Short mmCIF file of C-alpha atoms in Angstrom, two decimals:
data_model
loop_
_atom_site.label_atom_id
_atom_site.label_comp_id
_atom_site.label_asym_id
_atom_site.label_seq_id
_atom_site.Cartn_x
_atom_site.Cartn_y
_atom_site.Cartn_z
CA UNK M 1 -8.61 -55.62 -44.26
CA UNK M 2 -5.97 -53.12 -43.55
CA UNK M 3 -6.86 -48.85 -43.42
CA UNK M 4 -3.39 -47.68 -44.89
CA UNK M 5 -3.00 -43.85 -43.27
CA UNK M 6 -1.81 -41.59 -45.92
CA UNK M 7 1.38 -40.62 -44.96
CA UNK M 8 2.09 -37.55 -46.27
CA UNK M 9 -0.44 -35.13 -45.72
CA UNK M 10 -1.34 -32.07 -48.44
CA UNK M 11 -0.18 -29.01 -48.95
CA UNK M 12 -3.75 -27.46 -47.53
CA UNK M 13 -3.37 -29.45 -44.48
CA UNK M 14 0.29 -28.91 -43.87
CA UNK M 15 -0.31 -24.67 -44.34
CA UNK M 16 -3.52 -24.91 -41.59
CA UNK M 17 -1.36 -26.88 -38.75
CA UNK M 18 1.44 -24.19 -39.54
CA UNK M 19 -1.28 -21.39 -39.18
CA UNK M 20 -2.22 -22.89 -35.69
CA UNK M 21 0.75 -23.46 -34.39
CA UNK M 22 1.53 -19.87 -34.95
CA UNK M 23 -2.19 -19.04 -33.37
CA UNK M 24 -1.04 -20.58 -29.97
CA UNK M 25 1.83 -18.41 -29.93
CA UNK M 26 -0.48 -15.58 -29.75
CA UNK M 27 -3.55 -16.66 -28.13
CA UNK M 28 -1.55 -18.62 -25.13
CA UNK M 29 -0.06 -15.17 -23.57
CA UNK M 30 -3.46 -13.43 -24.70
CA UNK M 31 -5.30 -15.98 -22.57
CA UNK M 32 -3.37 -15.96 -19.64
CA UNK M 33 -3.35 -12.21 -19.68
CA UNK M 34 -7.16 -12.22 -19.60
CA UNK M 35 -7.10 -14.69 -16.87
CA UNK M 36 -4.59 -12.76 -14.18
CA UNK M 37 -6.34 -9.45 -15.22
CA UNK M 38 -8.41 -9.28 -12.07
CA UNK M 39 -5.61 -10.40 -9.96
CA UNK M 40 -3.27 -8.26 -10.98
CA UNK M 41 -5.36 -5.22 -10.44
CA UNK M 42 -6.44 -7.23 -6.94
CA UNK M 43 -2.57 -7.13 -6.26
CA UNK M 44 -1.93 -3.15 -7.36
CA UNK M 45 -5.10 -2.24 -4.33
CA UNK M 46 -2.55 -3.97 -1.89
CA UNK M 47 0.47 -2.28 -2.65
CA UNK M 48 1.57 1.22 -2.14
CA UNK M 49 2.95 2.20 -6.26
CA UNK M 50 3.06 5.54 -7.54
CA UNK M 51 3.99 8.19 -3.83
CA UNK M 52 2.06 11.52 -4.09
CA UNK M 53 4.24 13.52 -2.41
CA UNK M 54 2.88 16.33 0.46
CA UNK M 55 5.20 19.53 1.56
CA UNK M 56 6.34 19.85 4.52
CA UNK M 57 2.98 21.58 6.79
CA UNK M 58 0.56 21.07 3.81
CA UNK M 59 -2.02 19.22 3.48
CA UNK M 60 -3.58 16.50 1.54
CA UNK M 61 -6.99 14.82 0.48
CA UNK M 62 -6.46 11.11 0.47
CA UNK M 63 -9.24 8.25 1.57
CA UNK M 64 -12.10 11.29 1.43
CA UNK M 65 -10.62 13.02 4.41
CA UNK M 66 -7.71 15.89 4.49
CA UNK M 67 -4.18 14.89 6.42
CA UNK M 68 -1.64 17.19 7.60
CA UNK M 69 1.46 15.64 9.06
CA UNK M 70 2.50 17.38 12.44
CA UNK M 71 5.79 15.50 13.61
CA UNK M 72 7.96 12.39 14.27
CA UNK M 73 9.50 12.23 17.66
CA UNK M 74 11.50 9.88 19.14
CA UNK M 75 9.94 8.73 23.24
CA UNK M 76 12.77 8.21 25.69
CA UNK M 77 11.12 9.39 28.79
CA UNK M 78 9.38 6.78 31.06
CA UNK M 79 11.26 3.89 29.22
CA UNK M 80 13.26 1.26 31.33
CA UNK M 81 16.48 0.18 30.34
CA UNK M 82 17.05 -2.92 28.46
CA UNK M 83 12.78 -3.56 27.68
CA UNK M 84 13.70 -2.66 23.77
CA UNK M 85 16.00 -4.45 21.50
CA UNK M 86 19.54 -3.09 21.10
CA UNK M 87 19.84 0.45 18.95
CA UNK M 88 15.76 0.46 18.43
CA UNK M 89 14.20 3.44 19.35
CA UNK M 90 10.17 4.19 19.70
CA UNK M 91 9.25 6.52 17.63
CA UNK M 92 5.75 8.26 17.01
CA UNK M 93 4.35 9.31 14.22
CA UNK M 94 1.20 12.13 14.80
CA UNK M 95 -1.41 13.57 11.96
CA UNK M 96 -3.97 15.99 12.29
CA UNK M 97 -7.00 14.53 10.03
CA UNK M 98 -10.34 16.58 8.93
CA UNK M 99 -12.71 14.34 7.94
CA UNK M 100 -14.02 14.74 4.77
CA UNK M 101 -16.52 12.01 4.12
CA UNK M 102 -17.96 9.93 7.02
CA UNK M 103 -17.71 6.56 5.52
CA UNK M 104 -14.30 5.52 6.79
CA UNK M 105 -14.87 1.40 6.69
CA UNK M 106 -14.88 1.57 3.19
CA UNK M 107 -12.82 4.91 2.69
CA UNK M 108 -10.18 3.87 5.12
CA UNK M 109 -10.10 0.24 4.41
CA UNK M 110 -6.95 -1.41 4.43
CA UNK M 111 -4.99 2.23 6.43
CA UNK M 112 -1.49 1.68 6.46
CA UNK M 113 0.49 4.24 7.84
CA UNK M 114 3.64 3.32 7.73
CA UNK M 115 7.58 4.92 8.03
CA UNK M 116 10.21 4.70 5.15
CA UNK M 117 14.08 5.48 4.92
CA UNK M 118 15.67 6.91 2.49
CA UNK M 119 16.54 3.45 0.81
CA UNK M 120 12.91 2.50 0.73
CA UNK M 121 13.12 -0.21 3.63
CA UNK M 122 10.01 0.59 5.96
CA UNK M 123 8.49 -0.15 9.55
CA UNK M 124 4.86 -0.94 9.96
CA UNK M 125 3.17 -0.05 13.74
CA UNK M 126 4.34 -1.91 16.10
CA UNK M 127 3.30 -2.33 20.04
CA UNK M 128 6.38 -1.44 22.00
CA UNK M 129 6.47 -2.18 25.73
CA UNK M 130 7.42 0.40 28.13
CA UNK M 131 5.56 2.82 26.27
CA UNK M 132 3.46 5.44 27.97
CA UNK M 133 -0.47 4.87 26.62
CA UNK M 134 -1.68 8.03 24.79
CA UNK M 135 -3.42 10.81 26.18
CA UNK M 136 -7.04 11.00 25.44
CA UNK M 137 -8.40 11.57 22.16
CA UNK M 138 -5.55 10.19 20.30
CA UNK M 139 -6.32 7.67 17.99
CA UNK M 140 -4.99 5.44 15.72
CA UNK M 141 -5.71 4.64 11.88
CA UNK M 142 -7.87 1.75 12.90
CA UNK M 143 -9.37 3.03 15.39
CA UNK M 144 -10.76 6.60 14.00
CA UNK M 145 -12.75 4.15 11.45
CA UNK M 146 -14.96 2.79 14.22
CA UNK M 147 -14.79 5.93 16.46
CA UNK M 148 -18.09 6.86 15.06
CA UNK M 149 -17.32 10.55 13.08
CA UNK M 150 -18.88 13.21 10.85
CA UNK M 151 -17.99 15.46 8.41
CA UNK M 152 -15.71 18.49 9.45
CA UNK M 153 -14.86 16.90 12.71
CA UNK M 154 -10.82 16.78 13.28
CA UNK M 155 -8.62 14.08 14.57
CA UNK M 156 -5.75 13.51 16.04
CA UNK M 157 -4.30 10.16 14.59
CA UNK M 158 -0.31 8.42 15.94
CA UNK M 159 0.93 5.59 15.17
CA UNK M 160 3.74 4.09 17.34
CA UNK M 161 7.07 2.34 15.56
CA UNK M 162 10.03 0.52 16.79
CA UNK M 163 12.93 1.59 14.36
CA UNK M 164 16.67 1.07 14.17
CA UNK M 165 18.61 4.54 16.11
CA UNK M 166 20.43 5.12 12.73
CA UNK M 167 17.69 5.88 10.66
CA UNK M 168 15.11 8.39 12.85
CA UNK M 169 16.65 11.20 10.55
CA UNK M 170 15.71 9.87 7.30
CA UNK M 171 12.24 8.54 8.47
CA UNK M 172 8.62 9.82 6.27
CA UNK M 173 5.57 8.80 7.09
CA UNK M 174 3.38 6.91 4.00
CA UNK M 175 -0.12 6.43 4.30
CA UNK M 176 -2.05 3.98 1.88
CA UNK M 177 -5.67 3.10 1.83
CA UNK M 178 -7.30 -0.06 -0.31
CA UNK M 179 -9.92 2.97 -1.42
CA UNK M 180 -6.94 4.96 -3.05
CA UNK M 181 -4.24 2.80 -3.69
CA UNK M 182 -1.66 2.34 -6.05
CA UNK M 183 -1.26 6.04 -4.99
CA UNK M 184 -0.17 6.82 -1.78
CA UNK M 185 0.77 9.70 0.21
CA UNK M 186 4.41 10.31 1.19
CA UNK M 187 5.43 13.15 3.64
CA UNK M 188 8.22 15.58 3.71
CA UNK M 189 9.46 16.13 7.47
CA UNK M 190 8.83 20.04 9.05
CA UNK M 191 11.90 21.37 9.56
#
């Protein structure tokens, strides 16, 4: 005994594996979609997207706290010669912060304060040797989260960067936080 398939198959059936082939067009890009979702949004609290950009001597809430960027300044004094890399200079970057609300381990999670040129390249922190330590009551991003504040108290925050000589003139400070983020705060130098 022999099953013979039918070899042609009917109009009916023909139409429906048309209609689902045309189906997984759609619902395969729908599907991955849904899946990355959550990553993708994971992804934009990582990166520093759309700049909100702050005068010069203003002022800005960001991360529950206010900022006001006070200066960039290049250290020369008390360096020896030849402890940095060729044409790198040590520059600081100094903010005056009012805190706003108290929580800063989950306000301030993630604080990146970083320097950017003018063709977007940009230089994270960096420990540079040689470096006189700062005075007291200067902190950094990190540590003003664990420093133990309140509301209304002010800060002084610096970070410290190693940058190429040829770009100190172009440099503004950025500062992104995990709480705030894809938005960002971008600085415009005092004159």
């Amino acid at each position: 005994m022999t099953l013979a398939l039918e070899e042609t198959p009917d109009l009916s059936e023909r139409r429906w594996r048309r209609r689902s082939l045309w189906a997984l067009v759609l619902l395969i890009p729908l599907a991955l979609f849904v899946m990355s979702y959550g990553d993708v949004k994971e992804m934009g609290k990582s990166n520093n997207v759309v700049p909100i950009d702050v005068a010069a001597g203003q002022s800005a809430r960001y991360g529950g706290s206010d900022w006001q960027f006070i200066e960039l300044r290049t250290v020369t004094e008390g360096m020896k010669p030849g402890a940095l890399p060729k044409n790198a200079v040590p520059v600081i970057a100094r903010f005056i912060v009012e805190i706003g609300d108290p929580d800063l381990k989950n306000r301030w999670l993630m604080c990146s304060i970083r320097l950017a040129d003018a063709t977007g390249r940009s230089w994270s922190p960096a420990s540079v040797p040689g470096l006189p330590r700062p005075a007291e009551g200067i902190e950094t991003c990190t540590s003003t989260i664990f420093a133990g504040v309140s509301q209304g108290m002010r800060r002084v925050v610096e970070e410290t960067y190693l940058v190429p000589a040829n770009v100190v003139g172009e440099l503004r400070p950025t500062i992104g936080m995990r709480s705030e983020r894809p938005y960002y705060l971008r600085f415009a130098r005092p004159q």
